[in-house]
Amino acid sequence: MANFTRESALEQLKQQVAKGKPIIGSGAGTGISAKFAERGGVDLIIIYNSGRFRMAGRGSLAGLLPYGDANKIVMDMGSEVLPVVKHTPVLAGVCGTDPFRLMPNFLQQIKQAGFDGVQNFPTVGLIDGTFRLNLEETGMGFDLEVDMIRQAHEIDLLTCPYVFTPEQAIEMAKAGADVLVPHMGLTTSGSIGAESALTLEESAKKVQAMRDAAVKVNPEIIVLCHGGPIAEPQDAQYIFEHTEGIAGFFGASSIERLSTEPAIENQARKFKELNI
């Protein structure tokens, strides 16, 4: 694989924007997912623990539950994915609230393993209600994810955090985020997608609000969209057409899971329909 500095990765992304092409990021839970996402021309590949659960047939929110050590899982997945990616920056999903990691040391390990950047996942941004309030009150809140992004920026890793509110967009921009990803919630569609979600119209307004907040801090920040009802290419096109300054889309379930489910099912059905 080719390692990218923060500067070279950003330059590659900005070239896509200059050409009028969307930046596309793809989650990868397996080596074959990463290999063929790269062949499809994606600009970023992201490895995080939910990819493993997703490709095991479970919902992505399994990555937020106590089913394994999120940061260890990412390092294990890296040994499978990193060797097969040749020309695309690869990000690690880092659990910034992990109480059992010295984060500066762990980020150095991420860099030494061959990752080019980071994203904040698992993220408490997907948690709401009293549980979320208690996490914030007991020192396990979103501010730790902001701190992780700041530390990653300081050691020249590309930083591509998820945000959920305009206020978080501002904080991440101040921390040095290079690529901001407004998150619309668990992706809909498919066999294990969410059924409750925002509308595309609502999502466009939320994405725009987060983008507008971030560019007040850093006019050069790149903003993508992700999640919720933005599940298929036509959904992303709707967001592009109903917002200003959105440079692309990051898909995890949208690229990896939604393409895999019907492909395997249909191929199996074709074999089953053969005559003997």
PDB file of C-alpha atoms in Angstrom:
ATOM      1  CA  MET A   1       0.000   0.000   0.000  1.00  0.00           C
ATOM      2  CA  ALA A   2       1.013   3.619  -0.493  1.00  0.00           C
ATOM      3  CA  ASN A   3       1.150   5.701   2.670  1.00  0.00           C
ATOM      4  CA  PHE A   4      -0.245   9.209   2.512  1.00  0.00           C
ATOM      5  CA  THR A   5       0.733  12.212   4.524  1.00  0.00           C
ATOM      6  CA  ARG A   6      -2.093  14.448   5.620  1.00  0.00           C
ATOM      7  CA  GLU A   7      -1.019  16.977   3.000  1.00  0.00           C
ATOM      8  CA  SER A   8      -0.904  14.482   0.129  1.00  0.00           C
ATOM      9  CA  ALA A   9      -4.244  12.917   1.076  1.00  0.00           C
ATOM     10  CA  LEU A  10      -5.898  16.334   1.261  1.00  0.00           C
ATOM     11  CA  GLU A  11      -4.419  17.333  -2.082  1.00  0.00           C
ATOM     12  CA  GLN A  12      -5.864  14.195  -3.674  1.00  0.00           C
ATOM     13  CA  LEU A  13      -9.310  15.000  -2.254  1.00  0.00           C
ATOM     14  CA  LYS A  14      -9.180  18.632  -3.341  1.00  0.00           C
ATOM     15  CA  GLN A  15      -8.297  17.549  -6.871  1.00  0.00           C
ATOM     16  CA  GLN A  16     -11.555  15.611  -7.037  1.00  0.00           C
ATOM     17  CA  VAL A  17     -13.525  18.654  -5.913  1.00  0.00           C
ATOM     18  CA  ALA A  18     -11.726  20.831  -8.478  1.00  0.00           C
ATOM     19  CA  LYS A  19     -12.777  18.380 -11.204  1.00  0.00           C
ATOM     20  CA  GLY A  20     -16.395  18.634 -10.087  1.00  0.00           C
ATOM     21  CA  LYS A  21     -16.422  15.033  -8.887  1.00  0.00           C
ATOM     22  CA  PRO A  22     -17.822  13.966  -5.510  1.00  0.00           C
ATOM     23  CA  ILE A  23     -15.492  12.622  -2.850  1.00  0.00           C
ATOM     24  CA  ILE A  24     -16.675   9.133  -1.953  1.00  0.00           C
ATOM     25  CA  GLY A  25     -15.599   7.361   1.210  1.00  0.00           C
ATOM     26  CA  SER A  26     -16.327   3.687   1.790  1.00  0.00           C
ATOM     27  CA  GLY A  27     -16.423   1.672   4.972  1.00  0.00           C
ATOM     28  CA  ALA A  28     -14.734  -1.721   4.725  1.00  0.00           C
ATOM     29  CA  GLY A  29     -15.376  -4.625   7.058  1.00  0.00           C
ATOM     30  CA  THR A  30     -13.320  -7.098   5.017  1.00  0.00           C
ATOM     31  CA  GLY A  31     -10.348  -7.109   2.702  1.00  0.00           C
ATOM     32  CA  ILE A  32     -12.489  -7.952  -0.316  1.00  0.00           C
ATOM     33  CA  SER A  33     -14.791  -5.003   0.422  1.00  0.00           C
ATOM     34  CA  ALA A  34     -11.814  -2.650   0.518  1.00  0.00           C
ATOM     35  CA  LYS A  35     -10.219  -4.158  -2.575  1.00  0.00           C
ATOM     36  CA  PHE A  36     -13.264  -3.727  -4.779  1.00  0.00           C
ATOM     37  CA  ALA A  37     -14.323  -0.381  -3.321  1.00  0.00           C
ATOM     38  CA  GLU A  38     -10.908   0.858  -4.390  1.00  0.00           C
ATOM     39  CA  ARG A  39     -11.408  -0.611  -7.861  1.00  0.00           C
ATOM     40  CA  GLY A  40     -14.695   1.261  -7.973  1.00  0.00           C
ATOM     41  CA  GLY A  41     -12.819   4.512  -7.508  1.00  0.00           C
ATOM     42  CA  VAL A  42     -13.561   5.540  -3.918  1.00  0.00           C
ATOM     43  CA  ASP A  43     -11.389   8.274  -2.461  1.00  0.00           C
ATOM     44  CA  LEU A  44     -11.233   7.099   1.155  1.00  0.00           C
ATOM     45  CA  ILE A  45     -11.536   3.722   2.845  1.00  0.00           C
ATOM     46  CA  ILE A  46     -12.520   3.580   6.498  1.00  0.00           C
ATOM     47  CA  ILE A  47     -12.057   0.606   8.796  1.00  0.00           C
ATOM     48  CA  TYR A  48     -14.041   0.527  12.006  1.00  0.00           C
ATOM     49  CA  ASN A  49     -15.457  -2.106  14.273  1.00  0.00           C
ATOM     50  CA  SER A  50     -19.030  -1.809  12.998  1.00  0.00           C
ATOM     51  CA  GLY A  51     -17.793  -3.068   9.618  1.00  0.00           C
ATOM     52  CA  ARG A  52     -16.959  -6.395  11.200  1.00  0.00           C
ATOM     53  CA  PHE A  53     -20.400  -6.658  12.794  1.00  0.00           C
ATOM     54  CA  ARG A  54     -22.109  -5.453   9.617  1.00  0.00           C
ATOM     55  CA  MET A  55     -20.418  -8.096   7.489  1.00  0.00           C
ATOM     56  CA  ALA A  56     -21.277 -10.662  10.159  1.00  0.00           C
ATOM     57  CA  GLY A  57     -24.947  -9.917   9.479  1.00  0.00           C
ATOM     58  CA  ARG A  58     -25.557  -7.596  12.411  1.00  0.00           C
ATOM     59  CA  GLY A  59     -26.617  -3.978  12.496  1.00  0.00           C
ATOM     60  CA  SER A  60     -23.915  -1.325  12.560  1.00  0.00           C
ATOM     61  CA  LEU A  61     -24.999  -0.186  16.020  1.00  0.00           C
ATOM     62  CA  ALA A  62     -23.468  -3.399  17.358  1.00  0.00           C
ATOM     63  CA  GLY A  63     -20.257  -1.395  17.164  1.00  0.00           C
ATOM     64  CA  LEU A  64     -21.493   0.778  20.034  1.00  0.00           C
ATOM     65  CA  LEU A  65     -22.302  -2.131  22.336  1.00  0.00           C
ATOM     66  CA  PRO A  66     -19.945  -4.149  24.587  1.00  0.00           C
ATOM     67  CA  TYR A  67     -19.332  -6.945  22.087  1.00  0.00           C
ATOM     68  CA  GLY A  68     -15.588  -6.452  21.831  1.00  0.00           C
ATOM     69  CA  ASP A  69     -12.684  -4.030  22.192  1.00  0.00           C
ATOM     70  CA  ALA A  70     -13.414  -1.530  19.404  1.00  0.00           C
ATOM     71  CA  ASN A  71      -9.868  -0.216  19.062  1.00  0.00           C
ATOM     72  CA  LYS A  72      -8.332  -3.688  19.123  1.00  0.00           C
ATOM     73  CA  ILE A  73     -10.812  -4.871  16.496  1.00  0.00           C
ATOM     74  CA  VAL A  74      -9.764  -2.034  14.198  1.00  0.00           C
ATOM     75  CA  MET A  75      -6.104  -2.917  14.558  1.00  0.00           C
ATOM     76  CA  ASP A  76      -6.923  -6.570  13.779  1.00  0.00           C
ATOM     77  CA  MET A  77      -8.965  -5.549  10.740  1.00  0.00           C
ATOM     78  CA  GLY A  78      -6.122  -3.349   9.564  1.00  0.00           C
ATOM     79  CA  SER A  79      -3.883  -6.347   9.058  1.00  0.00           C
ATOM     80  CA  GLU A  80      -6.477  -7.735   6.635  1.00  0.00           C
ATOM     81  CA  VAL A  81      -7.403  -4.551   4.796  1.00  0.00           C
ATOM     82  CA  LEU A  82      -4.239  -2.456   4.634  1.00  0.00           C
ATOM     83  CA  PRO A  83      -2.191  -4.920   2.539  1.00  0.00           C
ATOM     84  CA  VAL A  84      -4.796  -5.061  -0.257  1.00  0.00           C
ATOM     85  CA  VAL A  85      -5.360  -1.303  -0.636  1.00  0.00           C
ATOM     86  CA  LYS A  86      -2.871   0.135  -3.095  1.00  0.00           C
ATOM     87  CA  HIS A  87      -3.699   3.748  -3.947  1.00  0.00           C
ATOM     88  CA  THR A  88      -6.315   5.027  -1.480  1.00  0.00           C
ATOM     89  CA  PRO A  89      -5.946   6.656   1.959  1.00  0.00           C
ATOM     90  CA  VAL A  90      -7.178   4.356   4.715  1.00  0.00           C
ATOM     91  CA  LEU A  91      -8.668   5.687   7.944  1.00  0.00           C
ATOM     92  CA  ALA A  92      -9.028   3.951  11.292  1.00  0.00           C
ATOM     93  CA  GLY A  93     -12.233   4.305  13.265  1.00  0.00           C
ATOM     94  CA  VAL A  94     -10.946   5.224  16.723  1.00  0.00           C
ATOM     95  CA  CYS A  95     -13.009   5.025  19.889  1.00  0.00           C
ATOM     96  CA  GLY A  96     -11.913   8.277  21.464  1.00  0.00           C
ATOM     97  CA  THR A  97     -13.692   7.558  24.756  1.00  0.00           C
ATOM     98  CA  ASP A  98     -11.747   4.319  25.340  1.00  0.00           C
ATOM     99  CA  PRO A  99     -10.606   4.461  28.996  1.00  0.00           C
ATOM    100  CA  PHE A 100      -7.971   1.766  28.477  1.00  0.00           C
ATOM    101  CA  ARG A 101      -5.880   3.557  25.852  1.00  0.00           C
ATOM    102  CA  LEU A 102      -3.318   6.300  26.298  1.00  0.00           C
ATOM    103  CA  MET A 103      -4.662   8.107  23.257  1.00  0.00           C
ATOM    104  CA  PRO A 104      -1.423   9.821  22.126  1.00  0.00           C
ATOM    105  CA  ASN A 105       0.359   6.459  22.198  1.00  0.00           C
ATOM    106  CA  PHE A 106      -2.489   4.654  20.473  1.00  0.00           C
ATOM    107  CA  LEU A 107      -2.632   7.210  17.674  1.00  0.00           C
ATOM    108  CA  GLN A 108       1.066   6.658  17.083  1.00  0.00           C
ATOM    109  CA  GLN A 109       0.355   2.924  16.852  1.00  0.00           C
ATOM    110  CA  ILE A 110      -2.395   3.671  14.324  1.00  0.00           C
ATOM    111  CA  LYS A 111       0.079   5.644  12.239  1.00  0.00           C
ATOM    112  CA  GLN A 112       2.828   3.032  12.503  1.00  0.00           C
ATOM    113  CA  ALA A 113       0.393   0.281  11.478  1.00  0.00           C
ATOM    114  CA  GLY A 114      -0.063   2.043   8.127  1.00  0.00           C
ATOM    115  CA  PHE A 115      -3.284   4.005   8.574  1.00  0.00           C
ATOM    116  CA  ASP A 116      -3.353   7.443   6.965  1.00  0.00           C
ATOM    117  CA  GLY A 117      -5.994   9.040   9.149  1.00  0.00           C
ATOM    118  CA  VAL A 118      -8.782   8.599  11.678  1.00  0.00           C
ATOM    119  CA  GLN A 119     -12.490   8.930  12.192  1.00  0.00           C
ATOM    120  CA  ASN A 120     -14.331   9.020  15.539  1.00  0.00           C
ATOM    121  CA  PHE A 121     -16.136   5.707  15.718  1.00  0.00           C
ATOM    122  CA  PRO A 122     -17.631   4.237  17.857  1.00  0.00           C
ATOM    123  CA  THR A 123     -19.130   7.614  18.713  1.00  0.00           C
ATOM    124  CA  VAL A 124     -21.375   8.665  21.563  1.00  0.00           C
ATOM    125  CA  GLY A 125     -22.921  11.043  19.034  1.00  0.00           C
ATOM    126  CA  LEU A 126     -25.307   8.241  18.099  1.00  0.00           C
ATOM    127  CA  ILE A 127     -26.537   7.970  21.688  1.00  0.00           C
ATOM    128  CA  ASP A 128     -29.222  10.256  23.086  1.00  0.00           C
ATOM    129  CA  GLY A 129     -31.519  10.573  26.077  1.00  0.00           C
ATOM    130  CA  THR A 130     -30.619  10.005  29.710  1.00  0.00           C
ATOM    131  CA  PHE A 131     -27.875   7.521  28.868  1.00  0.00           C
ATOM    132  CA  ARG A 132     -26.096  10.118  26.742  1.00  0.00           C
ATOM    133  CA  LEU A 133     -26.485  12.726  29.450  1.00  0.00           C
ATOM    134  CA  ASN A 134     -24.971  10.340  31.990  1.00  0.00           C
ATOM    135  CA  LEU A 135     -22.043   9.582  29.678  1.00  0.00           C
ATOM    136  CA  GLU A 136     -21.298  13.290  29.422  1.00  0.00           C
ATOM    137  CA  GLU A 137     -21.655  13.743  33.189  1.00  0.00           C
ATOM    138  CA  THR A 138     -19.269  10.892  33.976  1.00  0.00           C
ATOM    139  CA  GLY A 139     -16.392  11.856  31.693  1.00  0.00           C
ATOM    140  CA  MET A 140     -17.199   9.669  28.688  1.00  0.00           C
ATOM    141  CA  GLY A 141     -18.615  12.324  26.400  1.00  0.00           C
ATOM    142  CA  PHE A 142     -18.156  13.705  22.911  1.00  0.00           C
ATOM    143  CA  ASP A 143     -15.431  16.096  24.069  1.00  0.00           C
ATOM    144  CA  LEU A 144     -13.051  13.116  24.281  1.00  0.00           C
ATOM    145  CA  GLU A 145     -13.688  12.448  20.612  1.00  0.00           C
ATOM    146  CA  VAL A 146     -12.876  16.072  19.833  1.00  0.00           C
ATOM    147  CA  ASP A 147      -9.655  15.696  21.834  1.00  0.00           C
ATOM    148  CA  MET A 148      -8.759  12.572  19.866  1.00  0.00           C
ATOM    149  CA  ILE A 149      -9.220  14.423  16.573  1.00  0.00           C
ATOM    150  CA  ARG A 150      -7.069  17.296  17.864  1.00  0.00           C
ATOM    151  CA  GLN A 151      -4.277  14.927  18.858  1.00  0.00           C
ATOM    152  CA  ALA A 152      -4.471  13.090  15.528  1.00  0.00           C
ATOM    153  CA  HIS A 153      -4.221  16.407  13.684  1.00  0.00           C
ATOM    154  CA  GLU A 154      -1.123  17.293  15.683  1.00  0.00           C
ATOM    155  CA  ILE A 155       0.718  14.176  14.458  1.00  0.00           C
ATOM    156  CA  ASP A 156      -0.235  14.783  10.809  1.00  0.00           C
ATOM    157  CA  LEU A 157      -2.996  12.199  10.446  1.00  0.00           C
ATOM    158  CA  LEU A 158      -5.905  13.022   8.138  1.00  0.00           C
ATOM    159  CA  THR A 159      -8.934  13.687  10.350  1.00  0.00           C
ATOM    160  CA  CYS A 160     -12.474  12.955   9.139  1.00  0.00           C
ATOM    161  CA  PRO A 161     -14.836  13.084  12.124  1.00  0.00           C
ATOM    162  CA  TYR A 162     -18.536  12.451  12.341  1.00  0.00           C
ATOM    163  CA  VAL A 163     -20.612  15.295  13.776  1.00  0.00           C
ATOM    164  CA  PHE A 164     -24.272  15.433  14.728  1.00  0.00           C
ATOM    165  CA  THR A 165     -24.971  19.099  15.516  1.00  0.00           C
ATOM    166  CA  PRO A 166     -23.723  22.506  14.345  1.00  0.00           C
ATOM    167  CA  GLU A 167     -22.076  22.972  17.741  1.00  0.00           C
ATOM    168  CA  GLN A 168     -20.087  19.768  17.297  1.00  0.00           C
ATOM    169  CA  ALA A 169     -19.174  20.857  13.775  1.00  0.00           C
ATOM    170  CA  ILE A 170     -17.654  24.023  15.210  1.00  0.00           C
ATOM    171  CA  GLU A 171     -15.722  22.118  17.861  1.00  0.00           C
ATOM    172  CA  MET A 172     -14.334  19.614  15.388  1.00  0.00           C
ATOM    173  CA  ALA A 173     -13.356  22.373  12.969  1.00  0.00           C
ATOM    174  CA  LYS A 174     -11.505  24.132  15.779  1.00  0.00           C
ATOM    175  CA  ALA A 175      -9.761  20.846  16.613  1.00  0.00           C
ATOM    176  CA  GLY A 176      -8.341  20.686  13.092  1.00  0.00           C
ATOM    177  CA  ALA A 177     -10.756  18.412  11.266  1.00  0.00           C
ATOM    178  CA  ASP A 178      -9.871  18.119   7.578  1.00  0.00           C
ATOM    179  CA  VAL A 179     -13.039  16.405   6.372  1.00  0.00           C
ATOM    180  CA  LEU A 180     -16.279  16.792   8.288  1.00  0.00           C
ATOM    181  CA  VAL A 181     -19.022  14.161   7.996  1.00  0.00           C
ATOM    182  CA  PRO A 182     -22.479  15.233   9.216  1.00  0.00           C
ATOM    183  CA  HIS A 183     -24.130  12.013  10.365  1.00  0.00           C
ATOM    184  CA  MET A 184     -27.870  11.495   9.802  1.00  0.00           C
ATOM    185  CA  GLY A 185     -28.167   8.344  11.899  1.00  0.00           C
ATOM    186  CA  LEU A 186     -28.242   4.627  11.186  1.00  0.00           C
ATOM    187  CA  THR A 187     -28.558   3.933   7.454  1.00  0.00           C
ATOM    188  CA  THR A 188     -31.955   2.752   6.245  1.00  0.00           C
ATOM    189  CA  SER A 189     -32.730  -0.012   3.718  1.00  0.00           C
ATOM    190  CA  GLY A 190     -31.642  -3.612   3.366  1.00  0.00           C
ATOM    191  CA  SER A 191     -32.173  -6.500   5.743  1.00  0.00           C
ATOM    192  CA  ILE A 192     -30.715  -4.870   8.873  1.00  0.00           C
ATOM    193  CA  GLY A 193     -31.155  -1.162   8.152  1.00  0.00           C
ATOM    194  CA  ALA A 194     -33.039   1.294  10.324  1.00  0.00           C
ATOM    195  CA  GLU A 195     -36.742   1.853   9.783  1.00  0.00           C
ATOM    196  CA  SER A 196     -36.900   5.128  11.707  1.00  0.00           C
ATOM    197  CA  ALA A 197     -35.037   7.965  10.031  1.00  0.00           C
ATOM    198  CA  LEU A 198     -35.148  11.580   8.973  1.00  0.00           C
ATOM    199  CA  THR A 199     -36.482  12.447   5.546  1.00  0.00           C
ATOM    200  CA  LEU A 200     -34.083  13.472   2.789  1.00  0.00           C
ATOM    201  CA  GLU A 201     -35.454  16.997   3.010  1.00  0.00           C
ATOM    202  CA  GLU A 202     -34.774  17.149   6.746  1.00  0.00           C
ATOM    203  CA  SER A 203     -31.336  15.636   6.222  1.00  0.00           C
ATOM    204  CA  ALA A 204     -30.396  18.246   3.615  1.00  0.00           C
ATOM    205  CA  LYS A 205     -31.241  21.030   6.081  1.00  0.00           C
ATOM    206  CA  LYS A 206     -29.248  19.407   8.893  1.00  0.00           C
ATOM    207  CA  VAL A 207     -26.228  18.736   6.680  1.00  0.00           C
ATOM    208  CA  GLN A 208     -26.303  22.335   5.464  1.00  0.00           C
ATOM    209  CA  ALA A 209     -26.486  23.716   9.003  1.00  0.00           C
ATOM    210  CA  MET A 210     -23.450  21.712  10.106  1.00  0.00           C
ATOM    211  CA  ARG A 211     -21.492  22.667   6.996  1.00  0.00           C
ATOM    212  CA  ASP A 212     -22.295  26.359   7.450  1.00  0.00           C
ATOM    213  CA  ALA A 213     -21.195  26.245  11.084  1.00  0.00           C
ATOM    214  CA  ALA A 214     -17.892  24.546  10.253  1.00  0.00           C
ATOM    215  CA  VAL A 215     -16.845  26.851   7.411  1.00  0.00           C
ATOM    216  CA  LYS A 216     -17.111  29.851   9.717  1.00  0.00           C
ATOM    217  CA  VAL A 217     -14.167  28.328  11.581  1.00  0.00           C
ATOM    218  CA  ASN A 218     -12.297  26.892   8.588  1.00  0.00           C
ATOM    219  CA  PRO A 219     -13.399  27.983   5.113  1.00  0.00           C
ATOM    220  CA  GLU A 220     -11.232  25.227   3.596  1.00  0.00           C
ATOM    221  CA  ILE A 221     -12.855  22.334   5.437  1.00  0.00           C
ATOM    222  CA  ILE A 222     -14.279  19.576   3.224  1.00  0.00           C
ATOM    223  CA  VAL A 223     -17.801  18.467   4.145  1.00  0.00           C
ATOM    224  CA  LEU A 224     -19.429  15.170   3.128  1.00  0.00           C
ATOM    225  CA  CYS A 225     -22.771  13.616   4.105  1.00  0.00           C
ATOM    226  CA  HIS A 226     -23.634  10.241   5.593  1.00  0.00           C
ATOM    227  CA  GLY A 227     -26.300   7.990   7.022  1.00  0.00           C
ATOM    228  CA  GLY A 228     -30.020   7.890   7.683  1.00  0.00           C
ATOM    229  CA  PRO A 229     -32.056   8.052   4.461  1.00  0.00           C
ATOM    230  CA  ILE A 230     -28.942   8.777   2.359  1.00  0.00           C
ATOM    231  CA  ALA A 231     -28.659   5.113   1.404  1.00  0.00           C
ATOM    232  CA  GLU A 232     -28.510   4.943  -2.398  1.00  0.00           C
ATOM    233  CA  PRO A 233     -26.737   7.022  -5.083  1.00  0.00           C
ATOM    234  CA  GLN A 234     -29.943   8.886  -5.914  1.00  0.00           C
ATOM    235  CA  ASP A 235     -30.306   9.842  -2.246  1.00  0.00           C
ATOM    236  CA  ALA A 236     -26.836  11.367  -2.194  1.00  0.00           C
ATOM    237  CA  GLN A 237     -27.654  13.180  -5.441  1.00  0.00           C
ATOM    238  CA  TYR A 238     -30.701  14.704  -3.732  1.00  0.00           C
ATOM    239  CA  ILE A 239     -28.498  16.034  -0.932  1.00  0.00           C
ATOM    240  CA  PHE A 240     -26.012  17.483  -3.420  1.00  0.00           C
ATOM    241  CA  GLU A 241     -28.830  19.228  -5.296  1.00  0.00           C
ATOM    242  CA  HIS A 242     -30.464  20.646  -2.173  1.00  0.00           C
ATOM    243  CA  THR A 243     -27.356  21.904  -0.367  1.00  0.00           C
ATOM    244  CA  GLU A 244     -24.413  24.160  -1.088  1.00  0.00           C
ATOM    245  CA  GLY A 245     -20.777  23.309  -0.441  1.00  0.00           C
ATOM    246  CA  ILE A 246     -21.206  19.576   0.159  1.00  0.00           C
ATOM    247  CA  ALA A 247     -18.305  17.792  -1.510  1.00  0.00           C
ATOM    248  CA  GLY A 248     -19.365  14.160  -1.406  1.00  0.00           C
ATOM    249  CA  PHE A 249     -20.696  11.171   0.481  1.00  0.00           C
ATOM    250  CA  PHE A 250     -19.364   8.613   2.895  1.00  0.00           C
ATOM    251  CA  GLY A 251     -21.036   5.217   2.716  1.00  0.00           C
ATOM    252  CA  ALA A 252     -20.530   2.232   4.955  1.00  0.00           C
ATOM    253  CA  SER A 253     -23.683   0.122   4.851  1.00  0.00           C
ATOM    254  CA  SER A 254     -24.626   1.973   1.664  1.00  0.00           C
ATOM    255  CA  ILE A 255     -21.637   0.693  -0.272  1.00  0.00           C
ATOM    256  CA  GLU A 256     -20.607  -2.460   1.543  1.00  0.00           C
ATOM    257  CA  ARG A 257     -23.822  -4.034   2.820  1.00  0.00           C
ATOM    258  CA  LEU A 258     -26.533  -2.873   0.432  1.00  0.00           C
ATOM    259  CA  SER A 259     -24.537  -4.036  -2.572  1.00  0.00           C
ATOM    260  CA  THR A 260     -23.609  -7.382  -1.011  1.00  0.00           C
ATOM    261  CA  GLU A 261     -27.037  -8.529   0.181  1.00  0.00           C
ATOM    262  CA  PRO A 262     -28.834  -8.725  -3.194  1.00  0.00           C
ATOM    263  CA  ALA A 263     -25.715  -9.836  -5.084  1.00  0.00           C
ATOM    264  CA  ILE A 264     -25.224 -12.975  -2.979  1.00  0.00           C
ATOM    265  CA  GLU A 265     -28.939 -13.736  -2.817  1.00  0.00           C
ATOM    266  CA  ASN A 266     -29.417 -13.383  -6.576  1.00  0.00           C
ATOM    267  CA  GLN A 267     -26.318 -15.405  -7.432  1.00  0.00           C
ATOM    268  CA  ALA A 268     -27.435 -18.225  -5.126  1.00  0.00           C
ATOM    269  CA  ARG A 269     -30.923 -18.133  -6.678  1.00  0.00           C
ATOM    270  CA  LYS A 270     -29.477 -18.387 -10.199  1.00  0.00           C
ATOM    271  CA  PHE A 271     -27.546 -21.518  -9.251  1.00  0.00           C
ATOM    272  CA  LYS A 272     -30.593 -22.998  -7.572  1.00  0.00           C
ATOM    273  CA  GLU A 273     -32.618 -22.492 -10.741  1.00  0.00           C
ATOM    274  CA  LEU A 274     -30.252 -24.620 -12.852  1.00  0.00           C
ATOM    275  CA  ASN A 275     -31.530 -27.925 -14.241  1.00  0.00           C
ATOM    276  CA  ILE A 276     -29.873 -31.296 -13.653  1.00  0.00           C
TER     277      ILE A 276
END
